Amino acid sequence: MKIIDSVYKWISHVFCYDSWVSWPTICLMCCTHGNEKQWEILLQRFYEEYQNLILCGRIFYVVANMEAYLENRRLVQYDFNRIRSKEIDQNSYEYMRRSQLASIFDECDILLDFHTTSQNHPNLWVVDISYIQDSDFFDTDMVLVDDS
């Protein structure tokens, strides 16, 4: 795996590791909300433990909402996970950040959006209903299904 930051250096807080063998392209996104403080540990752990196991594809490590993190707030103006509506202010930080990241998201076969909480509870996955048949793949105590 080799870091290739020159292609994406115009997008802050995005790192790409490439095996130079095609498929799959995976995005590991964290710090979707600024109050999720464990994102550095999470990305560091993935990098250290799994980098040498990746034999094909690319991995994007994306820190989604750095501004909210730096301000020690959950969000700047809008919830980053809800930036689908055209009704929000298109000059907002979250909207502009989502627009920046769109090209990366479009390239990805898999996007994992990691969240951390301040509560002590078992690990869980939230999956789209179209992937429920694959939910047993995840080694976790709980799978929530998004059927919206």
Backbone as JSON Lines, residues from 0, in Angstrom:
{"i":0,"aa":"M","n":[0.85,-1.18,0.0],"ca":[0.0,0.0,0.0],"c":[0.89,1.24,0.0]}
{"i":1,"aa":"K","n":[0.49,2.19,-0.77],"ca":[1.26,3.41,-0.88],"c":[0.29,4.59,-0.77]}
{"i":2,"aa":"I","n":[0.7,5.59,-0.02],"ca":[-0.16,6.76,0.1],"c":[-0.1,7.56,-1.2]}
{"i":3,"aa":"I","n":[-1.24,7.98,-1.67],"ca":[-1.29,8.85,-2.85],"c":[-2.11,10.07,-2.48]}
{"i":4,"aa":"D","n":[-1.46,11.05,-1.94],"ca":[-2.19,12.24,-1.52],"c":[-2.2,13.32,-2.59]}
{"i":5,"aa":"S","n":[-1.34,13.23,-3.59],"ca":[-1.26,14.31,-4.57],"c":[-2.53,14.46,-5.38]}
{"i":6,"aa":"V","n":[-3.23,13.36,-5.63],"ca":[-4.44,13.42,-6.43],"c":[-5.56,14.13,-5.66]}
{"i":7,"aa":"Y","n":[-5.58,13.98,-4.35],"ca":[-6.68,14.5,-3.55],"c":[-6.24,15.58,-2.56]}
{"i":8,"aa":"K","n":[-5.07,16.14,-2.72],"ca":[-4.58,17.08,-1.71],"c":[-5.4,18.37,-1.65]}
{"i":9,"aa":"W","n":[-6.18,18.64,-2.67],"ca":[-7.04,19.83,-2.65],"c":[-8.23,19.63,-1.7]}
{"i":10,"aa":"I","n":[-8.46,18.4,-1.26],"ca":[-9.53,18.12,-0.3],"c":[-8.87,17.86,1.06]}
{"i":11,"aa":"S","n":[-9.09,18.74,2.01],"ca":[-8.43,18.6,3.31],"c":[-8.94,17.39,4.08]}
{"i":12,"aa":"H","n":[-8.07,16.81,4.87],"ca":[-8.38,15.71,5.77],"c":[-8.9,14.47,5.04]}
{"i":13,"aa":"V","n":[-8.32,14.21,3.88],"ca":[-8.59,13.0,3.11],"c":[-7.25,12.36,2.79]}
{"i":14,"aa":"F","n":[-7.14,11.08,3.09],"ca":[-5.92,10.34,2.82],"c":[-6.31,9.11,2.01]}
{"i":15,"aa":"C","n":[-5.53,8.79,1.01],"ca":[-5.84,7.65,0.17],"c":[-4.64,6.72,0.12]}
{"i":16,"aa":"Y","n":[-4.9,5.45,0.35],"ca":[-3.88,4.42,0.23],"c":[-4.28,3.51,-0.92]}
{"i":17,"aa":"D","n":[-3.34,3.25,-1.8],"ca":[-3.66,2.53,-3.02],"c":[-2.73,1.33,-3.18]}
{"i":18,"aa":"S","n":[-3.31,0.18,-3.48],"ca":[-2.52,-1.03,-3.73],"c":[-2.07,-1.1,-5.17]}
{"i":19,"aa":"W","n":[-2.63,-0.25,-6.02],"ca":[-2.39,-0.22,-7.46],"c":[-2.96,-1.44,-8.16]}
{"i":20,"aa":"V","n":[-3.83,-2.16,-7.47],"ca":[-4.6,-3.25,-8.07],"c":[-6.06,-2.86,-7.92]}
{"i":21,"aa":"S","n":[-6.81,-2.86,-9.01],"ca":[-8.17,-2.32,-8.95],"c":[-9.1,-3.15,-8.09]}
{"i":22,"aa":"W","n":[-10.11,-2.51,-7.61],"ca":[-11.25,-3.03,-6.87],"c":[-10.87,-3.67,-5.56]}
{"i":23,"aa":"P","n":[-11.57,-3.43,-4.5],"ca":[-12.63,-2.44,-4.34],"c":[-12.07,-1.1,-3.87]}
{"i":24,"aa":"T","n":[-12.88,-0.09,-3.94],"ca":[-12.54,1.21,-3.35],"c":[-13.44,1.38,-2.14]}
{"i":25,"aa":"I","n":[-12.79,1.58,-1.0],"ca":[-13.49,1.65,0.29],"c":[-13.22,3.0,0.92]}
{"i":26,"aa":"C","n":[-14.24,3.6,1.49],"ca":[-14.08,4.84,2.23],"c":[-14.37,4.56,3.7]}
{"i":27,"aa":"L","n":[-13.41,4.89,4.55],"ca":[-13.6,4.83,6.0],"c":[-13.75,6.27,6.46]}
{"i":28,"aa":"M","n":[-14.97,6.64,6.8],"ca":[-15.26,8.01,7.17],"c":[-15.52,8.1,8.67]}
{"i":29,"aa":"C","n":[-14.93,9.09,9.29],"ca":[-15.14,9.29,10.72],"c":[-15.26,10.78,11.0]}
{"i":30,"aa":"C","n":[-15.54,11.1,12.24],"ca":[-15.74,12.48,12.68],"c":[-16.85,13.14,11.87]}
{"i":31,"aa":"T","n":[-17.9,12.36,11.6],"ca":[-19.07,12.9,10.93],"c":[-19.69,14.0,11.79]}
{"i":32,"aa":"H","n":[-19.59,13.82,13.09],"ca":[-20.02,14.84,14.05],"c":[-18.81,15.25,14.87]}
{"i":33,"aa":"G","n":[-18.67,16.53,15.1],"ca":[-17.49,17.06,15.77],"c":[-17.28,16.59,17.19]}
{"i":34,"aa":"N","n":[-18.33,16.1,17.82],"ca":[-18.19,15.64,19.21],"c":[-17.81,14.16,19.29]}
{"i":35,"aa":"E","n":[-17.49,13.54,18.17],"ca":[-17.03,12.15,18.15],"c":[-15.51,12.18,18.25]}
{"i":36,"aa":"K","n":[-15.02,12.01,19.45],"ca":[-13.61,12.28,19.77],"c":[-12.65,11.14,19.48]}
{"i":37,"aa":"Q","n":[-13.13,9.96,19.2],"ca":[-12.23,8.82,19.05],"c":[-11.77,8.58,17.62]}
{"i":38,"aa":"W","n":[-12.03,9.48,16.72],"ca":[-11.74,9.24,15.3],"c":[-10.26,9.04,15.04]}
{"i":39,"aa":"E","n":[-9.38,9.77,15.73],"ca":[-7.95,9.62,15.48],"c":[-7.47,8.21,15.84]}
{"i":40,"aa":"I","n":[-7.97,7.7,16.96],"ca":[-7.6,6.35,17.38],"c":[-8.11,5.33,16.37]}
{"i":41,"aa":"L","n":[-9.33,5.52,15.91],"ca":[-9.93,4.6,14.95],"c":[-9.11,4.55,13.65]}
{"i":42,"aa":"L","n":[-8.8,5.7,13.07],"ca":[-8.06,5.71,11.82],"c":[-6.64,5.18,12.01]}
{"i":43,"aa":"Q","n":[-6.03,5.53,13.11],"ca":[-4.68,5.04,13.38],"c":[-4.68,3.52,13.5]}
{"i":44,"aa":"R","n":[-5.67,3.0,14.18],"ca":[-5.76,1.54,14.35],"c":[-5.95,0.83,13.01]}
{"i":45,"aa":"F","n":[-6.85,1.35,12.18],"ca":[-7.04,0.75,10.87],"c":[-5.76,0.81,10.06]}
{"i":46,"aa":"Y","n":[-5.11,1.94,10.09],"ca":[-3.88,2.1,9.33],"c":[-2.81,1.11,9.8]}
{"i":47,"aa":"E","n":[-2.59,1.05,11.1],"ca":[-1.53,0.19,11.64],"c":[-1.83,-1.29,11.49]}
{"i":48,"aa":"E","n":[-3.08,-1.68,11.74],"ca":[-3.4,-3.11,11.78],"c":[-3.75,-3.71,10.43]}
{"i":49,"aa":"Y","n":[-4.26,-2.91,9.51],"ca":[-4.78,-3.49,8.28],"c":[-4.06,-3.06,7.02]}
{"i":50,"aa":"Q","n":[-3.24,-2.04,7.09],"ca":[-2.6,-1.53,5.88],"c":[-1.87,-2.63,5.1]}
{"i":51,"aa":"N","n":[-1.11,-3.44,5.77],"ca":[-0.33,-4.47,5.07],"c":[-1.15,-5.68,4.65]}
{"i":52,"aa":"L","n":[-2.39,-5.75,5.09],"ca":[-3.26,-6.86,4.69],"c":[-4.04,-6.57,3.41]}
{"i":53,"aa":"I","n":[-4.03,-5.32,3.0],"ca":[-4.77,-4.93,1.81],"c":[-3.95,-5.28,0.58]}
{"i":54,"aa":"L","n":[-4.46,-6.21,-0.21],"ca":[-3.75,-6.66,-1.4],"c":[-4.29,-6.06,-2.68]}
{"i":55,"aa":"C","n":[-5.48,-5.51,-2.61],"ca":[-6.06,-4.9,-3.81],"c":[-6.96,-3.75,-3.38]}
{"i":56,"aa":"G","n":[-7.22,-2.89,-4.33],"ca":[-8.14,-1.78,-4.09],"c":[-7.49,-0.56,-3.48]}
{"i":57,"aa":"R","n":[-8.36,0.4,-3.13],"ca":[-7.94,1.65,-2.5],"c":[-8.76,1.86,-1.25]}
{"i":58,"aa":"I","n":[-8.15,2.54,-0.3],"ca":[-8.86,2.93,0.92],"c":[-8.72,4.43,1.09]}
{"i":59,"aa":"F","n":[-9.85,5.09,1.21],"ca":[-9.87,6.5,1.57],"c":[-10.14,6.6,3.06]}
{"i":60,"aa":"Y","n":[-9.34,7.37,3.76],"ca":[-9.6,7.73,5.15],"c":[-10.07,9.17,5.12]}
{"i":61,"aa":"V","n":[-11.31,9.4,5.55],"ca":[-11.91,10.72,5.45],"c":[-12.32,11.21,6.84]}
{"i":62,"aa":"V","n":[-11.83,12.37,7.21],"ca":[-12.3,13.06,8.42],"c":[-13.34,14.04,7.93]}
{"i":63,"aa":"A","n":[-14.6,13.73,8.17],"ca":[-15.7,14.43,7.51],"c":[-15.93,15.85,8.01]}
{"i":64,"aa":"N","n":[-15.96,16.05,9.31],"ca":[-16.41,17.34,9.84],"c":[-15.38,17.94,10.8]}
{"i":65,"aa":"M","n":[-14.21,18.25,10.26],"ca":[-13.12,18.77,11.08],"c":[-13.47,20.11,11.72]}
{"i":66,"aa":"E","n":[-14.2,20.96,11.02],"ca":[-14.55,22.27,11.59],"c":[-15.35,22.11,12.89]}
{"i":67,"aa":"A","n":[-16.33,21.23,12.89],"ca":[-17.12,21.01,14.11],"c":[-16.22,20.44,15.21]}
{"i":68,"aa":"Y","n":[-15.32,19.54,14.85],"ca":[-14.39,18.97,15.82],"c":[-13.53,20.07,16.44]}
{"i":69,"aa":"L","n":[-12.99,20.94,15.61],"ca":[-12.13,22.02,16.11],"c":[-12.9,23.0,16.99]}
{"i":70,"aa":"E","n":[-14.2,23.14,16.7],"ca":[-15.04,24.02,17.52],"c":[-15.64,23.3,18.72]}
{"i":71,"aa":"N","n":[-15.33,22.0,18.85],"ca":[-15.85,21.16,19.94],"c":[-17.38,21.18,19.97]}
{"i":72,"aa":"R","n":[-17.96,21.03,18.78],"ca":[-19.42,21.01,18.63],"c":[-19.82,19.81,17.79]}
{"i":73,"aa":"R","n":[-21.03,19.36,17.92],"ca":[-21.53,18.25,17.11],"c":[-21.57,18.62,15.63]}
{"i":74,"aa":"L","n":[-21.97,19.83,15.33],"ca":[-22.08,20.3,13.95],"c":[-21.8,21.79,13.91]}
{"i":75,"aa":"V","n":[-21.54,22.29,12.73],"ca":[-21.34,23.72,12.55],"c":[-22.7,24.37,12.31]}
{"i":76,"aa":"Q","n":[-23.42,23.87,11.28],"ca":[-24.76,24.38,11.0],"c":[-25.78,23.25,10.81]}
{"i":77,"aa":"Y","n":[-25.35,22.16,10.16],"ca":[-26.26,21.08,9.81],"c":[-25.64,19.74,10.14]}
{"i":78,"aa":"D","n":[-26.49,18.77,10.4],"ca":[-26.03,17.4,10.62],"c":[-25.46,16.86,9.31]}
{"i":79,"aa":"F","n":[-24.19,16.49,9.33],"ca":[-23.52,16.03,8.11],"c":[-24.23,14.84,7.48]}
{"i":80,"aa":"N","n":[-24.83,13.99,8.29],"ca":[-25.55,12.83,7.75],"c":[-26.88,13.19,7.1]}
{"i":81,"aa":"R","n":[-27.3,14.43,7.18],"ca":[-28.59,14.83,6.63],"c":[-28.46,15.82,5.49]}
{"i":82,"aa":"I","n":[-27.31,15.87,4.87],"ca":[-27.07,16.83,3.79],"c":[-27.56,16.27,2.46]}
{"i":83,"aa":"R","n":[-28.8,15.89,2.41],"ca":[-29.38,15.42,1.15],"c":[-30.37,16.44,0.62]}
{"i":84,"aa":"S","n":[-30.87,17.23,1.5],"ca":[-31.93,18.16,1.15],"c":[-31.37,19.38,0.44]}
{"i":85,"aa":"K","n":[-32.04,19.81,-0.59],"ca":[-31.64,21.03,-1.28],"c":[-32.18,22.27,-0.54]}
{"i":86,"aa":"E","n":[-32.91,22.03,0.54],"ca":[-33.49,23.14,1.29],"c":[-32.49,23.77,2.25]}
{"i":87,"aa":"I","n":[-31.35,23.15,2.46],"ca":[-30.39,23.72,3.4],"c":[-29.54,24.78,2.72]}
{"i":88,"aa":"D","n":[-28.91,25.59,3.51],"ca":[-28.07,26.67,3.01],"c":[-26.85,26.09,2.28]}
{"i":89,"aa":"Q","n":[-26.77,26.35,1.0],"ca":[-25.68,25.79,0.2],"c":[-24.35,26.46,0.47]}
{"i":90,"aa":"N","n":[-24.36,27.51,1.28],"ca":[-23.11,28.16,1.71],"c":[-22.65,27.66,3.06]}
{"i":91,"aa":"S","n":[-23.39,26.73,3.64],"ca":[-23.01,26.21,4.95],"c":[-21.76,25.34,4.83]}
{"i":92,"aa":"Y","n":[-21.0,25.26,5.92],"ca":[-19.78,24.45,5.93],"c":[-20.08,23.01,5.56]}
{"i":93,"aa":"E","n":[-21.1,22.41,6.19],"ca":[-21.39,20.99,5.93],"c":[-21.79,20.73,4.48]}
{"i":94,"aa":"Y","n":[-22.56,21.63,3.91],"ca":[-22.97,21.45,2.51],"c":[-21.74,21.53,1.59]}
{"i":95,"aa":"M","n":[-20.89,22.53,1.84],"ca":[-19.71,22.68,1.0],"c":[-18.74,21.51,1.19]}
{"i":96,"aa":"R","n":[-18.63,21.03,2.42],"ca":[-17.75,19.88,2.68],"c":[-18.29,18.63,1.97]}
{"i":97,"aa":"R","n":[-19.59,18.42,2.04],"ca":[-20.2,17.28,1.36],"c":[-19.97,17.38,-0.15]}
{"i":98,"aa":"S","n":[-20.05,18.58,-0.69],"ca":[-19.77,18.77,-2.12],"c":[-18.32,18.45,-2.45]}
{"i":99,"aa":"Q","n":[-17.4,18.84,-1.58],"ca":[-15.99,18.49,-1.78],"c":[-15.78,16.98,-1.82]}
{"i":100,"aa":"L","n":[-16.44,16.28,-0.92],"ca":[-16.24,14.84,-0.78],"c":[-17.02,14.01,-1.8]}
{"i":101,"aa":"A","n":[-17.93,14.63,-2.51],"ca":[-18.8,13.89,-3.44],"c":[-18.01,13.08,-4.45]}
{"i":102,"aa":"S","n":[-16.93,13.62,-4.97],"ca":[-16.15,12.88,-5.97],"c":[-15.54,11.61,-5.39]}
{"i":103,"aa":"I","n":[-15.15,11.67,-4.13],"ca":[-14.61,10.48,-3.47],"c":[-15.73,9.48,-3.22]}
{"i":104,"aa":"F","n":[-16.84,9.94,-2.69],"ca":[-17.96,9.04,-2.43],"c":[-18.41,8.34,-3.71]}
{"i":105,"aa":"D","n":[-18.41,9.06,-4.81],"ca":[-18.83,8.48,-6.1],"c":[-17.9,7.37,-6.55]}
{"i":106,"aa":"E","n":[-16.64,7.43,-6.16],"ca":[-15.67,6.41,-6.55],"c":[-15.76,5.14,-5.69]}
{"i":107,"aa":"C","n":[-16.42,5.24,-4.55],"ca":[-16.37,4.15,-3.57],"c":[-17.38,3.05,-3.85]}
{"i":108,"aa":"D","n":[-16.92,1.83,-3.68],"ca":[-17.81,0.67,-3.71],"c":[-18.46,0.46,-2.36]}
{"i":109,"aa":"I","n":[-17.73,0.82,-1.31],"ca":[-18.21,0.64,0.06],"c":[-17.84,1.89,0.85]}
{"i":110,"aa":"L","n":[-18.79,2.42,1.6],"ca":[-18.53,3.54,2.49],"c":[-18.93,3.11,3.9]}
{"i":111,"aa":"L","n":[-17.97,3.13,4.8],"ca":[-18.25,2.85,6.2],"c":[-18.14,4.15,6.97]}
{"i":112,"aa":"D","n":[-19.22,4.55,7.59],"ca":[-19.3,5.8,8.34],"c":[-19.23,5.44,9.81]}
{"i":113,"aa":"F","n":[-18.06,5.63,10.41],"ca":[-17.85,5.26,11.81],"c":[-18.28,6.38,12.74]}
{"i":114,"aa":"H","n":[-18.98,6.0,13.78],"ca":[-19.39,6.95,14.81],"c":[-18.91,6.44,16.15]}
{"i":115,"aa":"T","n":[-18.62,7.37,17.03],"ca":[-18.31,7.0,18.41],"c":[-19.32,7.7,19.31]}
{"i":116,"aa":"T","n":[-19.5,7.15,20.48],"ca":[-20.46,7.73,21.42],"c":[-19.82,7.86,22.79]}
{"i":117,"aa":"S","n":[-20.47,8.59,23.63],"ca":[-20.01,8.71,25.01],"c":[-20.68,7.66,25.89]}
{"i":118,"aa":"Q","n":[-21.59,6.89,25.33],"ca":[-22.3,5.86,26.08],"c":[-21.58,4.51,25.96]}
{"i":119,"aa":"N","n":[-21.67,3.72,26.98],"ca":[-21.08,2.39,26.97],"c":[-22.15,1.41,26.5]}
{"i":120,"aa":"H","n":[-22.07,0.99,25.27],"ca":[-23.03,0.03,24.73],"c":[-22.31,-0.86,23.72]}
{"i":121,"aa":"P","n":[-22.92,-1.98,23.35],"ca":[-22.26,-2.89,22.41],"c":[-22.07,-2.24,21.04]}
{"i":122,"aa":"N","n":[-21.11,-2.76,20.31],"ca":[-20.92,-2.31,18.93],"c":[-22.17,-2.62,18.13]}
{"i":123,"aa":"L","n":[-22.46,-1.76,17.15],"ca":[-23.61,-2.02,16.3],"c":[-23.33,-1.51,14.9]}
{"i":124,"aa":"W","n":[-24.05,-2.05,13.95],"ca":[-24.01,-1.63,12.56],"c":[-25.38,-1.13,12.17]}
{"i":125,"aa":"V","n":[-25.42,-0.12,11.35],"ca":[-26.65,0.33,10.73],"c":[-26.49,0.05,9.24]}
{"i":126,"aa":"V","n":[-27.38,-0.74,8.68],"ca":[-27.26,-1.1,7.27],"c":[-28.54,-0.75,6.53]}
{"i":127,"aa":"D","n":[-28.38,-0.46,5.27],"ca":[-29.51,-0.23,4.4],"c":[-30.27,-1.54,4.25]}
{"i":128,"aa":"I","n":[-31.58,-1.47,4.15],"ca":[-32.4,-2.67,4.08],"c":[-31.99,-3.57,2.9]}
{"i":129,"aa":"S","n":[-31.46,-2.98,1.84],"ca":[-31.07,-3.79,0.69],"c":[-29.86,-4.69,0.98]}
{"i":130,"aa":"Y","n":[-29.16,-4.43,2.11],"ca":[-28.01,-5.25,2.47],"c":[-28.25,-6.11,3.7]}
{"i":131,"aa":"I","n":[-29.49,-6.22,4.13],"ca":[-29.78,-6.97,5.35],"c":[-29.34,-8.43,5.25]}
{"i":132,"aa":"Q","n":[-29.39,-9.0,4.06],"ca":[-28.98,-10.4,3.89],"c":[-27.5,-10.58,4.21]}
{"i":133,"aa":"D","n":[-26.71,-9.51,4.14],"ca":[-25.28,-9.59,4.43],"c":[-24.95,-9.22,5.87]}
{"i":134,"aa":"S","n":[-25.95,-8.92,6.68],"ca":[-25.67,-8.4,8.02],"c":[-24.99,-9.41,8.92]}
{"i":135,"aa":"D","n":[-25.11,-10.7,8.62],"ca":[-24.43,-11.68,9.46],"c":[-22.92,-11.65,9.25]}
{"i":136,"aa":"F","n":[-22.47,-10.93,8.22],"ca":[-21.04,-10.75,7.99],"c":[-20.39,-9.97,9.12]}
{"i":137,"aa":"F","n":[-21.15,-9.05,9.7],"ca":[-20.61,-8.18,10.73],"c":[-20.59,-8.9,12.08]}
{"i":138,"aa":"D","n":[-19.44,-8.92,12.69],"ca":[-19.28,-9.54,13.99],"c":[-19.66,-8.52,15.06]}
{"i":139,"aa":"T","n":[-20.94,-8.46,15.33],"ca":[-21.44,-7.47,16.27],"c":[-22.69,-8.01,16.97]}
{"i":140,"aa":"D","n":[-23.03,-7.38,18.05],"ca":[-24.18,-7.8,18.83],"c":[-25.5,-7.28,18.28]}
{"i":141,"aa":"M","n":[-25.44,-6.22,17.48],"ca":[-26.68,-5.56,17.07],"c":[-26.55,-5.02,15.65]}
{"i":142,"aa":"V","n":[-27.58,-5.2,14.86],"ca":[-27.65,-4.64,13.52],"c":[-28.96,-3.87,13.44]}
{"i":143,"aa":"L","n":[-28.89,-2.59,13.14],"ca":[-30.08,-1.78,12.93],"c":[-30.29,-1.64,11.43]}
{"i":144,"aa":"V","n":[-31.53,-1.67,11.0],"ca":[-31.85,-1.62,9.59],"c":[-32.5,-0.29,9.26]}
{"i":145,"aa":"D","n":[-31.95,0.4,8.27],"ca":[-32.52,1.65,7.79],"c":[-33.39,1.32,6.59]}
{"i":146,"aa":"D","n":[-34.71,1.41,6.75],"ca":[-35.61,1.09,5.65],"c":[-36.24,2.33,5.03]}
{"i":147,"aa":"S","n":[-35.63,3.5,5.26],"ca":[-36.2,4.73,4.71],"c":[-35.8,4.94,3.27]}
